[in-house]
Coordinates of C-alpha atoms in Angstrom, one line a residue:
Chain A
M59 CA 5.0 28.8 -6.4
A60 CA 1.9 30.6 -5.9
G61 CA 0.3 31.7 -9.0
K62 CA 2.6 29.7 -11.3
I63 CA -0.7 27.4 -11.8
D64 CA -2.9 29.3 -14.7
D65 CA -6.0 27.9 -16.6
E66 CA -4.2 26.7 -19.4
M67 CA -1.2 24.7 -16.8
M68 CA -4.2 23.2 -15.4
E69 CA -5.9 22.5 -18.4
A70 CA -2.7 20.6 -19.5
V71 CA -2.1 18.6 -16.7
A72 CA -5.6 17.3 -16.3
I73 CA -5.0 16.3 -20.1
L74 CA -2.5 14.5 -18.9
A75 CA -3.9 12.8 -15.6
Q76 CA -7.1 12.0 -18.1
L77 CA -9.2 14.0 -15.1
S78 CA -12.1 15.9 -15.5
I79 CA -11.6 18.8 -13.3
R80 CA -14.8 20.8 -12.8
E81 CA -15.2 24.6 -13.0
E82 CA -16.3 25.0 -9.4
E83 CA -13.6 22.3 -8.2
K84 CA -10.6 24.4 -10.6
D85 CA -9.8 27.1 -7.4
A86 CA -9.4 24.9 -4.6
V87 CA -7.5 22.2 -6.8
R88 CA -4.9 24.9 -8.1
E89 CA -4.0 26.2 -4.6
E90 CA -3.6 22.7 -3.1
M91 CA -1.5 22.6 -5.7
E92 CA 0.8 25.5 -5.4
R93 CA 0.6 24.6 -1.7
M94 CA 2.1 21.5 -2.1
L95 CA 4.5 22.5 -5.0
D96 CA 5.9 25.5 -2.3
F97 CA 6.7 22.5 -0.1
V98 CA 8.7 20.7 -2.8
D99 CA 10.7 23.7 -3.5
Q100 CA 12.4 23.6 -0.4
L101 CA 14.5 20.6 -1.8
N102 CA 16.4 23.9 -4.2
E103 CA 18.1 24.9 -0.6
L104 CA 20.5 21.5 -1.4
D105 CA 22.8 21.6 -3.9
T106 CA 22.7 18.6 -6.3
A107 CA 24.8 20.2 -9.4
G108 CA 27.0 16.9 -8.7
T109 CA 24.6 14.0 -7.9
E110 CA 23.4 11.6 -10.0
P111 CA 19.5 11.0 -10.5
A112 CA 19.1 8.1 -8.2
L113 CA 16.9 6.0 -10.5
E114 CA 17.0 3.2 -9.2
V115 CA 17.5 2.0 -5.8
I116 CA 19.3 -0.8 -5.6
S117 CA 21.2 -1.2 -9.2
Y118 CA 21.5 -4.5 -10.9
G119 CA 21.7 -3.3 -14.3
N120 CA 19.3 -4.6 -17.2
V121 CA 17.3 -7.8 -16.4
F122 CA 16.4 -10.0 -19.4
R123 CA 14.5 -12.7 -20.0
E124 CA 13.5 -14.7 -23.0
D125 CA 10.7 -13.5 -24.9
E126 CA 8.4 -16.7 -24.5
V127 CA 4.9 -17.1 -23.9
T128 CA 4.4 -19.2 -20.9
N129 CA 0.8 -19.0 -20.0
G130 CA -2.3 -20.6 -22.2
N131 CA -5.5 -18.6 -23.3
E132 CA -6.8 -16.9 -21.0
A133 CA -9.1 -14.9 -22.9
A134 CA -12.3 -15.3 -21.3
A135 CA -11.0 -14.9 -17.6
M136 CA -9.2 -11.8 -18.8
L137 CA -12.7 -10.4 -20.7
A138 CA -14.4 -11.7 -16.9
N139 CA -13.6 -9.0 -15.7
A140 CA -14.8 -6.2 -18.3
P141 CA -17.2 -3.6 -17.2
Q142 CA -18.7 -3.7 -21.1
K143 CA -18.3 -6.7 -23.6
Q144 CA -19.2 -8.2 -26.7
D145 CA -18.4 -10.7 -28.9
G146 CA -15.4 -11.8 -26.9
Q147 CA -14.0 -8.2 -27.2
Y148 CA -13.7 -5.3 -24.8
Q149 CA -16.6 -2.9 -26.4
V150 CA -15.7 0.6 -26.2
P151 CA -17.6 4.2 -27.5
K152 CA -16.9 4.6 -31.3
T153 CA -13.1 5.8 -31.8
V154 CA -13.7 6.4 -35.5
E155 CA -16.2 8.0 -38.1
Chain B
M248 CA -5.8 -18.0 27.1
K249 CA -7.7 -17.4 24.0
I250 CA -7.0 -19.4 20.6
T251 CA -6.7 -16.0 18.9
D252 CA -4.3 -14.8 21.6
L253 CA -1.9 -17.4 20.2
T254 CA 1.1 -16.0 18.2
A255 CA 1.0 -17.7 14.3
L256 CA 3.9 -19.8 15.4
E257 CA 2.3 -20.9 18.7
L258 CA -0.9 -21.7 16.9
G259 CA 0.8 -23.9 14.0
R260 CA 3.1 -25.7 16.9
R261 CA -0.3 -26.7 18.2
I262 CA -1.9 -27.8 15.3
R263 CA 1.3 -29.7 14.5
G264 CA 1.1 -31.5 18.2
R265 CA -2.3 -32.3 17.4
E266 CA -3.3 -30.4 20.4
L267 CA -5.7 -28.3 18.0
S268 CA -7.3 -28.7 14.6
V269 CA -7.1 -26.8 11.7
R270 CA -10.9 -26.2 11.8
E271 CA -10.4 -25.1 15.8
A272 CA -8.5 -22.1 14.8
L273 CA -10.3 -21.2 12.1
E274 CA -14.1 -21.5 13.9
A275 CA -12.0 -19.2 16.4
V276 CA -11.0 -16.9 14.6
L277 CA -13.9 -16.5 12.6
K278 CA -15.8 -16.0 15.9
Q279 CA -13.7 -12.8 16.8
I280 CA -14.7 -11.8 13.0
H281 CA -18.3 -12.0 13.7
E282 CA -17.9 -10.4 17.4
N283 CA -15.8 -7.9 16.0
E284 CA -15.8 -6.9 12.6
T285 CA -19.3 -4.8 12.3
R286 CA -17.4 -1.8 14.9
I287 CA -13.4 -2.3 13.4
H288 CA -14.2 -2.8 9.7
A289 CA -10.4 -4.1 9.2
Y290 CA -11.4 -5.9 6.0
I291 CA -13.3 -5.3 2.3
T292 CA -13.8 -8.7 1.5
L293 CA -14.3 -12.0 3.3
A294 CA -13.9 -15.5 1.9
D295 CA -16.8 -17.8 2.1
E296 CA -16.8 -19.5 4.7
T297 CA -18.0 -23.2 3.4
A298 CA -14.9 -22.8 1.2
L299 CA -12.5 -21.5 4.2
F300 CA -13.4 -24.9 6.3
A301 CA -13.0 -27.3 2.8
R302 CA -9.5 -25.4 2.6
A303 CA -9.3 -26.1 6.4
D304 CA -10.0 -30.2 6.3
R305 CA -7.5 -30.4 3.0
I306 CA -4.6 -29.1 5.2
Q307 CA -5.6 -30.8 8.0
K308 CA -5.4 -34.0 5.8
A309 CA -1.9 -32.9 4.5
I310 CA -0.5 -31.7 8.1
D311 CA -1.8 -35.2 9.0
E312 CA -0.1 -37.2 6.5
G313 CA 3.1 -35.7 6.8
S314 CA 3.4 -33.5 3.5
L315 CA 2.8 -29.7 4.7
T316 CA 5.0 -29.4 7.8
G317 CA 5.9 -25.6 7.5
P318 CA 5.2 -23.6 10.8
L319 CA 2.5 -21.9 9.4
A320 CA 0.8 -25.0 8.0
G321 CA -2.9 -24.5 9.4
V322 CA -2.8 -20.2 10.6
P323 CA -5.4 -18.8 9.3
A324 CA -4.4 -14.9 8.1
A325 CA -5.2 -11.9 6.2
V326 CA -3.8 -9.9 3.0
K327 CA -4.6 -6.8 2.4
D328 CA -6.4 -5.7 -0.5
N329 CA -4.3 -4.6 -3.3
I330 CA -2.6 -7.9 -2.9
C331 CA -4.2 -9.7 -6.1
T332 CA -5.7 -13.1 -4.7
E333 CA -7.3 -15.7 -7.7
G334 CA -11.1 -15.4 -7.7
M335 CA -11.4 -13.2 -4.5
A336 CA -12.4 -9.5 -5.3
T337 CA -8.8 -7.3 -5.3
T338 CA -10.0 -3.7 -4.7
C339 CA -7.5 -1.5 -3.4
G340 CA -9.9 0.7 -1.2
S341 CA -11.2 2.3 -4.9
R342 CA -14.7 2.6 -6.4
I343 CA -12.5 2.0 -9.9
L344 CA -11.2 -1.4 -9.2
S345 CA -15.0 -2.1 -7.5
G346 CA -16.1 -5.7 -9.1
F347 CA -12.4 -6.8 -10.1
V348 CA -11.7 -10.5 -9.7
P349 CA -8.2 -11.1 -10.5
P350 CA -7.8 -13.9 -12.9
Y351 CA -4.2 -14.4 -11.3
Q352 CA -2.5 -15.4 -7.4
A353 CA 0.2 -12.4 -6.3
T354 CA 3.4 -14.3 -5.6
A355 CA 3.1 -13.3 -1.7
A356 CA -0.1 -14.7 -1.4
A357 CA 0.6 -18.2 -3.9
R358 CA 3.1 -18.4 -1.6
L359 CA 1.2 -18.3 1.7
E360 CA -0.9 -20.9 0.1
K361 CA 1.8 -23.5 -0.6
A362 CA 2.9 -22.8 2.9
G363 CA -0.2 -24.2 4.3
V364 CA -1.9 -20.9 5.2
L365 CA -5.6 -20.2 5.5
L366 CA -6.0 -16.7 3.5
L367 CA -9.6 -15.4 5.2
G368 CA -10.2 -12.3 3.3
K369 CA -8.6 -9.0 2.2
T370 CA -8.0 -6.1 4.5
N371 CA -9.0 -2.5 4.4
M372 CA -6.5 0.3 2.9
D373 CA -5.9 4.2 2.1
E374 CA -7.4 4.3 -1.6
F375 CA -4.4 2.8 -3.5
A376 CA -2.0 2.5 -0.3
M377 CA -2.4 6.7 -0.4
G378 CA -2.7 7.9 2.8
S379 CA -1.6 7.4 6.8
T380 CA -5.4 6.8 8.2
T381 CA -7.1 4.2 6.2
E382 CA -9.5 7.0 5.9
T383 CA -9.4 7.4 1.9
S384 CA -11.2 3.9 1.3
W385 CA -14.1 4.3 -1.2
F386 CA -15.3 1.1 2.1
G387 CA -15.0 3.6 4.9
P388 CA -12.7 3.9 7.8
T389 CA -11.2 0.7 10.2
K390 CA -11.4 1.9 13.8
N391 CA -8.5 1.3 15.9
P392 CA -9.0 -1.8 18.0
W393 CA -7.7 0.2 21.2
D394 CA -9.9 3.2 20.5
E395 CA -12.4 2.9 18.1
S396 CA -12.6 6.3 18.0
R397 CA -8.8 6.7 16.7
V398 CA -7.6 6.0 13.0
P399 CA -5.7 2.5 12.6
G400 CA -2.9 4.6 10.5
G401 CA -2.5 3.3 7.0
S402 CA -2.5 2.5 4.6
S403 CA -2.3 -1.0 5.7
G404 CA -4.8 -0.3 8.7
G405 CA -6.8 -2.9 7.9
S406 CA -3.9 -5.3 8.4
C407 CA -2.6 -4.0 11.6
A408 CA -6.0 -3.7 12.9
A409 CA -7.4 -7.6 11.9
V410 CA -4.2 -8.6 14.0
A411 CA -5.0 -6.4 16.7
A412 CA -8.2 -7.5 17.2
G413 CA -7.9 -10.8 17.2
E414 CA -9.3 -11.1 13.5
A415 CA -5.8 -12.8 11.8
F416 CA -3.0 -14.4 13.3
F417 CA -0.8 -12.5 10.9
A418 CA -1.3 -10.3 8.3
L419 CA 0.4 -9.1 4.7
G420 CA 0.7 -5.5 4.5
S421 CA 2.4 -2.8 1.6
D422 CA 5.0 -0.2 2.8
T423 CA 5.6 2.7 0.2
G424 CA 6.0 5.7 3.0
G425 CA 5.6 3.6 6.2
S426 CA 2.1 1.8 5.4
I427 CA 3.5 -1.2 7.4
R428 CA 5.2 0.8 10.1
Q429 CA 3.4 3.6 10.6
P430 CA -0.2 1.5 11.3
A431 CA 1.5 -1.3 13.1
S432 CA 2.8 1.6 15.5
F433 CA -0.5 3.0 16.0
C434 CA -2.2 -0.6 16.6
G435 CA 0.3 -2.1 19.1
V436 CA 1.7 -5.0 16.5
T437 CA 5.0 -5.7 14.8
G438 CA 5.1 -5.0 10.8
I439 CA 8.4 -5.2 8.7
K440 CA 9.4 -3.5 5.4
P441 CA 12.1 -5.6 3.8
T442 CA 14.2 -4.5 1.5
Y443 CA 13.6 -3.3 -1.3
G444 CA 13.4 -6.4 -4.0
T445 CA 13.1 -9.1 -1.6
V446 CA 9.4 -9.7 -1.6
S447 CA 8.1 -10.5 -5.1
R448 CA 5.9 -7.5 -6.1
Y449 CA 4.1 -9.6 -8.7
G450 CA 0.6 -9.1 -8.2
L451 CA 0.8 -6.1 -6.1
I452 CA -1.2 -3.2 -7.6
A453 CA 1.4 -0.7 -8.0
Y454 CA 1.8 2.9 -6.5
G455 CA 5.1 3.7 -6.4
S456 CA 7.2 0.7 -7.8
S457 CA 10.7 2.1 -6.6
L458 CA 9.3 1.9 -3.3
D459 CA 6.2 0.0 -3.1
Q460 CA 7.5 -3.7 -0.8
I461 CA 5.4 -6.1 0.7
G462 CA 5.7 -7.4 4.7
P463 CA 4.2 -9.5 7.1
V464 CA 2.3 -7.4 10.0
A465 CA 2.1 -9.7 13.3
R466 CA 2.0 -10.1 16.8
D467 CA 5.7 -9.8 17.2
T468 CA 8.9 -10.7 15.7
A469 CA 9.5 -14.5 15.5
D470 CA 6.3 -14.3 13.6
C471 CA 7.0 -11.8 11.1
A472 CA 10.5 -13.7 10.4
A473 CA 8.4 -16.7 10.0
V474 CA 6.3 -15.2 7.5
L475 CA 8.8 -13.5 5.9
D476 CA 11.0 -16.8 5.4
V477 CA 7.9 -17.9 3.5
I478 CA 7.3 -15.1 1.1
A479 CA 10.7 -14.0 0.9
G480 CA 12.7 -15.0 -2.3
Y481 CA 13.5 -14.4 -5.9
D482 CA 10.9 -14.2 -8.3
P483 CA 11.6 -14.1 -11.9
K484 CA 8.0 -12.4 -13.0
D485 CA 9.5 -9.3 -10.9
S486 CA 12.4 -7.9 -12.8
T487 CA 13.4 -5.9 -9.2
S488 CA 13.3 -9.1 -7.6
V489 CA 16.4 -9.5 -5.6
R490 CA 18.7 -13.0 -5.3
R491 CA 19.4 -13.2 -1.8
S492 CA 20.3 -16.5 -0.1
D493 CA 19.3 -15.7 3.7
P494 CA 15.3 -16.0 3.5
G495 CA 14.3 -19.2 4.7
S496 CA 16.8 -18.3 8.4
F497 CA 15.0 -15.5 9.6
T498 CA 13.0 -17.8 11.9
S499 CA 16.2 -19.1 13.5
C500 CA 17.7 -15.7 14.4
A501 CA 18.0 -15.4 17.9
A502 CA 17.9 -12.9 20.4
S503 CA 20.9 -10.3 20.0
A504 CA 21.7 -7.2 20.8
A505 CA 25.0 -7.7 22.5
G506 CA 27.9 -5.5 20.4
L507 CA 25.4 -4.0 18.6
R508 CA 25.9 -0.5 17.1
I509 CA 23.0 1.3 17.9
G510 CA 22.4 5.7 16.2
I511 CA 19.7 7.5 17.5
P512 CA 19.5 10.5 14.7
D513 CA 19.0 14.0 16.4
D514 CA 16.9 14.8 13.9
Y515 CA 14.4 12.4 14.7
L516 CA 13.9 13.8 18.4
G517 CA 13.4 17.7 17.9
K518 CA 10.1 19.7 16.9
G519 CA 7.2 18.2 16.1
L520 CA 7.7 14.9 18.1
D521 CA 5.2 13.9 21.5
P522 CA 6.9 13.6 24.5
E523 CA 5.4 10.9 25.5
V524 CA 6.4 8.9 22.1
K525 CA 10.1 10.7 22.7
D526 CA 10.6 9.0 26.5
A527 CA 9.4 5.3 24.9
V528 CA 11.1 5.3 22.5
L529 CA 14.4 6.5 24.3
A530 CA 13.2 3.8 26.6
A531 CA 13.5 1.3 24.4
A532 CA 16.4 2.2 23.2
E533 CA 18.3 1.9 27.0
S534 CA 16.7 -1.7 27.1
L535 CA 18.8 -2.8 23.9
Q536 CA 21.8 -0.5 26.0
E537 CA 21.0 -2.9 29.1
Q538 CA 21.5 -5.7 26.8
G539 CA 25.3 -4.4 25.7
A540 CA 24.2 -2.9 22.3
Q541 CA 26.1 0.5 22.4
V542 CA 24.1 3.1 21.7
R543 CA 24.7 7.0 20.3
F544 CA 23.5 10.0 19.1
F545 CA 24.2 11.3 16.0
S546 CA 23.3 13.7 13.1
L547 CA 21.9 12.1 10.2
G548 CA 21.2 15.2 7.9
L549 CA 18.7 15.8 5.1
V550 CA 15.9 14.6 7.1
R551 CA 13.6 17.0 6.7
Y552 CA 13.8 17.0 2.9
A553 CA 12.6 13.3 2.9
I554 CA 9.0 14.2 2.5
P555 CA 8.8 16.5 -0.6
A556 CA 11.0 13.8 -2.2
Y557 CA 9.0 11.0 -1.0
Y558 CA 5.8 13.1 -2.7
V559 CA 7.3 14.2 -6.1
I560 CA 9.0 10.2 -6.8
A561 CA 5.7 8.8 -5.4
C562 CA 3.3 10.8 -7.4
A563 CA 5.0 10.7 -10.2
E564 CA 5.0 7.0 -10.5
A565 CA 1.4 6.8 -9.2
S566 CA 0.4 9.1 -12.2
S567 CA 2.4 6.5 -14.7
N568 CA 0.6 3.1 -12.6
L569 CA -2.6 5.0 -12.4
A570 CA -3.1 5.7 -16.1
R571 CA -4.1 1.8 -16.7
F572 CA -7.5 2.7 -14.4
D573 CA -9.6 3.6 -18.1
G574 CA -12.4 1.9 -17.6
V575 CA -11.8 -0.4 -20.8
K576 CA -10.5 -3.9 -19.2
Y577 CA -11.6 -3.9 -15.6
G578 CA -13.8 -2.3 -13.0
F579 CA -15.6 1.3 -12.9
R580 CA -17.1 2.6 -16.4
A581 CA -19.2 6.0 -15.7
E582 CA -22.4 5.9 -17.2
R583 CA -22.8 9.0 -18.9
Y584 CA -19.8 10.4 -21.4
E585 CA -19.1 11.6 -24.2
G586 CA -16.8 9.5 -26.7
L587 CA -13.3 7.5 -25.8
H588 CA -11.7 10.1 -24.2
G589 CA -14.8 11.3 -22.4
M590 CA -15.2 7.7 -20.7
Y591 CA -11.6 7.9 -19.3
K592 CA -12.0 11.2 -18.2
E593 CA -15.3 10.6 -16.3
S594 CA -14.4 6.9 -15.3
R595 CA -11.2 7.9 -13.4
S596 CA -12.9 11.0 -12.1
Q597 CA -15.8 9.3 -10.7
G598 CA -13.9 6.2 -9.8
F599 CA -10.7 7.7 -8.2
G600 CA -11.2 9.6 -4.7
S601 CA -9.5 13.0 -4.2
E602 CA -6.6 11.7 -2.0
V603 CA -5.6 9.5 -5.7
K604 CA -6.5 12.5 -8.1
R605 CA -4.5 15.0 -5.6
R606 CA -1.8 13.0 -6.3
I607 CA -1.8 11.9 -9.9
L608 CA -2.9 15.3 -10.7
L609 CA 1.1 16.6 -8.6
G610 CA 2.4 13.2 -10.4
S611 CA 1.4 14.6 -13.9
F612 CA 2.5 18.3 -13.2
V613 CA 6.2 17.1 -12.0
L614 CA 6.6 15.2 -15.3
S615 CA 5.4 17.5 -17.7
S616 CA 7.7 18.5 -20.2
G617 CA 9.1 21.6 -18.2
Y618 CA 8.6 20.9 -15.1
Y619 CA 10.7 17.4 -15.1
D620 CA 14.3 18.2 -14.6
A621 CA 13.4 21.0 -11.8
Y622 CA 11.1 18.6 -9.5
Y623 CA 11.4 14.9 -11.0
L624 CA 14.9 14.9 -11.3
K625 CA 15.7 17.0 -8.8
A626 CA 14.1 15.0 -5.9
L627 CA 15.6 11.5 -7.2
R628 CA 19.2 13.8 -6.6
V629 CA 17.8 14.4 -3.2
K630 CA 16.8 11.0 -3.0
A631 CA 20.9 10.1 -4.0
Q632 CA 21.7 12.1 -1.2
I633 CA 19.9 10.5 1.0
R634 CA 21.0 7.4 0.7
K635 CA 24.2 8.2 0.8
A636 CA 23.4 10.0 4.7
F637 CA 22.2 6.4 5.5
D638 CA 25.2 4.5 3.6
E639 CA 27.4 6.9 5.9
A640 CA 25.5 6.0 8.8
F641 CA 25.8 2.4 8.4
R642 CA 29.6 2.7 8.3
S643 CA 29.4 3.8 11.8
F644 CA 26.0 1.7 13.0
D645 CA 24.6 -1.5 12.9
L646 CA 20.7 -0.1 13.5
V647 CA 19.5 2.9 13.4
L648 CA 16.7 3.8 16.0
G649 CA 14.0 5.8 16.1
P650 CA 10.4 6.7 16.6
A651 CA 7.5 5.2 13.8
A652 CA 4.9 8.2 13.7
P653 CA 5.6 11.4 15.8
A654 CA 2.4 10.7 18.2
A655 CA 0.1 8.1 18.4
A656 CA -2.7 7.3 17.0
P657 CA -5.5 10.8 15.7
R658 CA -9.2 10.4 15.9
L659 CA -10.8 9.7 13.3
G660 CA -12.0 12.8 11.0
E661 CA -8.8 15.1 12.5
S662 CA -5.9 14.1 9.1
L663 CA -7.9 14.5 6.3
S664 CA -8.3 18.2 6.0
D665 CA -5.1 19.1 6.0
P666 CA -2.8 17.2 3.5
L667 CA 0.0 18.6 4.0
R668 CA 0.1 18.0 7.8
M669 CA -0.7 14.3 7.3
Y670 CA 2.2 14.1 5.2
L671 CA 4.3 15.2 7.4
G672 CA 3.8 12.7 9.5
D673 CA 5.6 10.0 7.0
I674 CA 9.0 11.8 8.4
Y675 CA 10.1 9.0 10.1
T676 CA 9.3 6.5 7.5
V677 CA 9.7 7.4 4.1
A678 CA 13.6 7.8 3.8
A679 CA 13.8 3.7 4.7
N680 CA 12.0 3.3 1.3
L681 CA 13.9 6.5 -0.8
A682 CA 17.0 4.2 -0.1
G683 CA 15.4 0.6 0.1
L684 CA 16.2 -0.1 3.5
P685 CA 14.3 -2.9 5.6
G686 CA 12.6 -1.4 8.9
L687 CA 10.7 -3.2 11.9
C688 CA 8.3 -1.1 14.1
L689 CA 7.4 -3.1 17.1
P690 CA 5.4 -1.5 20.4
C691 CA 7.4 -0.2 23.0
G692 CA 4.8 1.4 25.4
K693 CA 1.4 3.2 25.7
T694 CA 0.6 7.0 26.4
K695 CA -1.0 7.8 29.4
E696 CA -4.6 7.7 27.3
G697 CA -3.5 4.1 26.4
L698 CA -2.6 4.3 23.0
P699 CA 0.3 1.4 21.9
I700 CA 3.5 3.4 20.5
G701 CA 5.9 1.7 18.2
V702 CA 9.9 2.2 18.0
Q703 CA 11.4 1.6 14.3
L704 CA 14.7 -0.3 13.8
M705 CA 16.1 0.4 10.6
A706 CA 19.4 -1.2 8.8
D707 CA 21.3 -1.4 5.9
R708 CA 20.1 -3.3 2.9
F709 CA 19.9 -6.8 3.4
Q710 CA 20.6 -7.1 7.2
E711 CA 17.3 -8.0 8.1
A712 CA 18.9 -10.7 10.5
K713 CA 20.1 -7.6 12.8
L714 CA 16.7 -6.4 13.0
F715 CA 15.1 -9.6 13.5
G716 CA 17.9 -10.4 16.5
A717 CA 17.7 -6.8 17.9
A718 CA 13.5 -6.7 18.2
R719 CA 13.7 -10.1 19.4
A720 CA 16.7 -9.2 22.2
Y721 CA 14.4 -6.1 23.6
E722 CA 11.1 -8.3 23.7
Q723 CA 12.8 -10.6 26.0
V724 CA 12.6 -7.6 28.3
R725 CA 9.4 -6.0 27.4
G726 CA 7.6 -9.1 27.1
T727 CA 4.2 -10.1 25.4
F728 CA 2.9 -6.6 24.3
P729 CA -0.6 -7.1 25.4
M730 CA -3.9 -7.3 23.0
P731 CA -6.2 -4.4 23.5
G732 CA -9.0 -4.9 25.6
G733 CA -11.3 -2.8 23.4
K734 CA -13.9 -0.2 24.5
K735 CA -16.5 -3.2 25.5
E736 CA -14.7 -4.8 28.0
K737 CA -13.7 -1.5 29.7
E738 CA -17.2 -0.7 30.1
A739 CA -18.1 -4.0 30.8
A740 CA -15.5 -3.7 33.6
R741 CA -17.1 -0.2 35.1

């Protein structure tokens, strides 16, 4: 895998991860990822062609419930944790011009 | 004997028998916290003492009136800081959750409170439970009460150190890849990761949802069983919660090793295992054999693939679970940024530590288009094969016995420089999470340097009773495992 993560890939992963990687960190982060992926690549030694992916640990099928409101209006309690708020709303930077 | 040396069940008995008051128990544990905490740093947040004493009085009244009769009524305990506690800060050991006070209570914490347990505070942990040493906490490391130059293990290092140092009679931890069992091993306490789905994850801040499970950390097996009896049970608020009939009966599991078929994987005893740990673990197996268990070595297979499969799955789930931390609804928001996306990125980049970011990046990569099949689906297929290997083992054995960690606790600062090496330390524990199995770790000896060594027992899904029976049988022969003397006492003795 070494050398497989190019600048474009790094940027794409950072966008998916919603993280900013500083220019001076890039090489170290890339090296770490490649080292980890090299380690993970040993999974390819195993033949898994006939094995279904185990999506669940213990399978009980889907779990359904009625879509009913069981709690009260907890808006004030929820908003109490907001880093910035205004007029009973979460405050965020302007998103549309 | 000091009050804080009592087991949780013994303390509960004395409180019900009017030999001790709830207040006396609380005073004793707070004294221990005041004496040790500046050195050990097991807690991130301690509950307000006035409120604790008020609650102690209410519990005492309920016990006196006969409305609170459970074995843990009046017992002070600690909760790992990734378990939400209403009105008490919950940080996950992360800057990004600084200032977060949950408006609701996790089911496991609520069940403890209903049983009359006093919640002393929130214990330190690796940030978002990602780490094996409790050194990745934003709030600084926890020290191992047996040797303060060493780590307590992780990620439930604060919970295990609190119990070992007498700063709580028991604690809740969480285990995604060994995070209860490995620190229990390092701190000389007993911990169990229950079968996936046994304890509700409602209010447990998610790391790897298909692997996470809350479990007890305590002085001995009987205490662990009693705590599990309280916290286990079906919860409609967790869709992976399992309906099982045996919670409530674990406390009464009698010591029993006779006739148990115990398998020791050869692959767990090879290269990388410290000889002192190996000897102590095999001596524990011998002790069980002397009590009538049939012990046999076997080849489990696939052992070296457990860690790479685990890291792909855990990081993939983490990258998705941790997407919610964006500086909008709770926790940390960066001061300077440009635009909405800039705010997300800056808040996350400053709010998460390097180990968390490393895992989010890896997780984002393995889930990304073009790599999903090669990495994520591949890991899930390997997980299926690992589960099958255990299913086969449990056709021949009731229990699988092995170490919980390759060596005793490392020194502070030794592990973080080489993440991959640190990950390899989870080799004996991650498989139980991948396969959903219960695993219990209890102390089985000490190294020449006086550090605790743990032995791990694993059983098939839903077979916790076998774990408790065998562990109690072993304890009867081993005797009470000592509490750490700590450096202070050693120095005083000189």
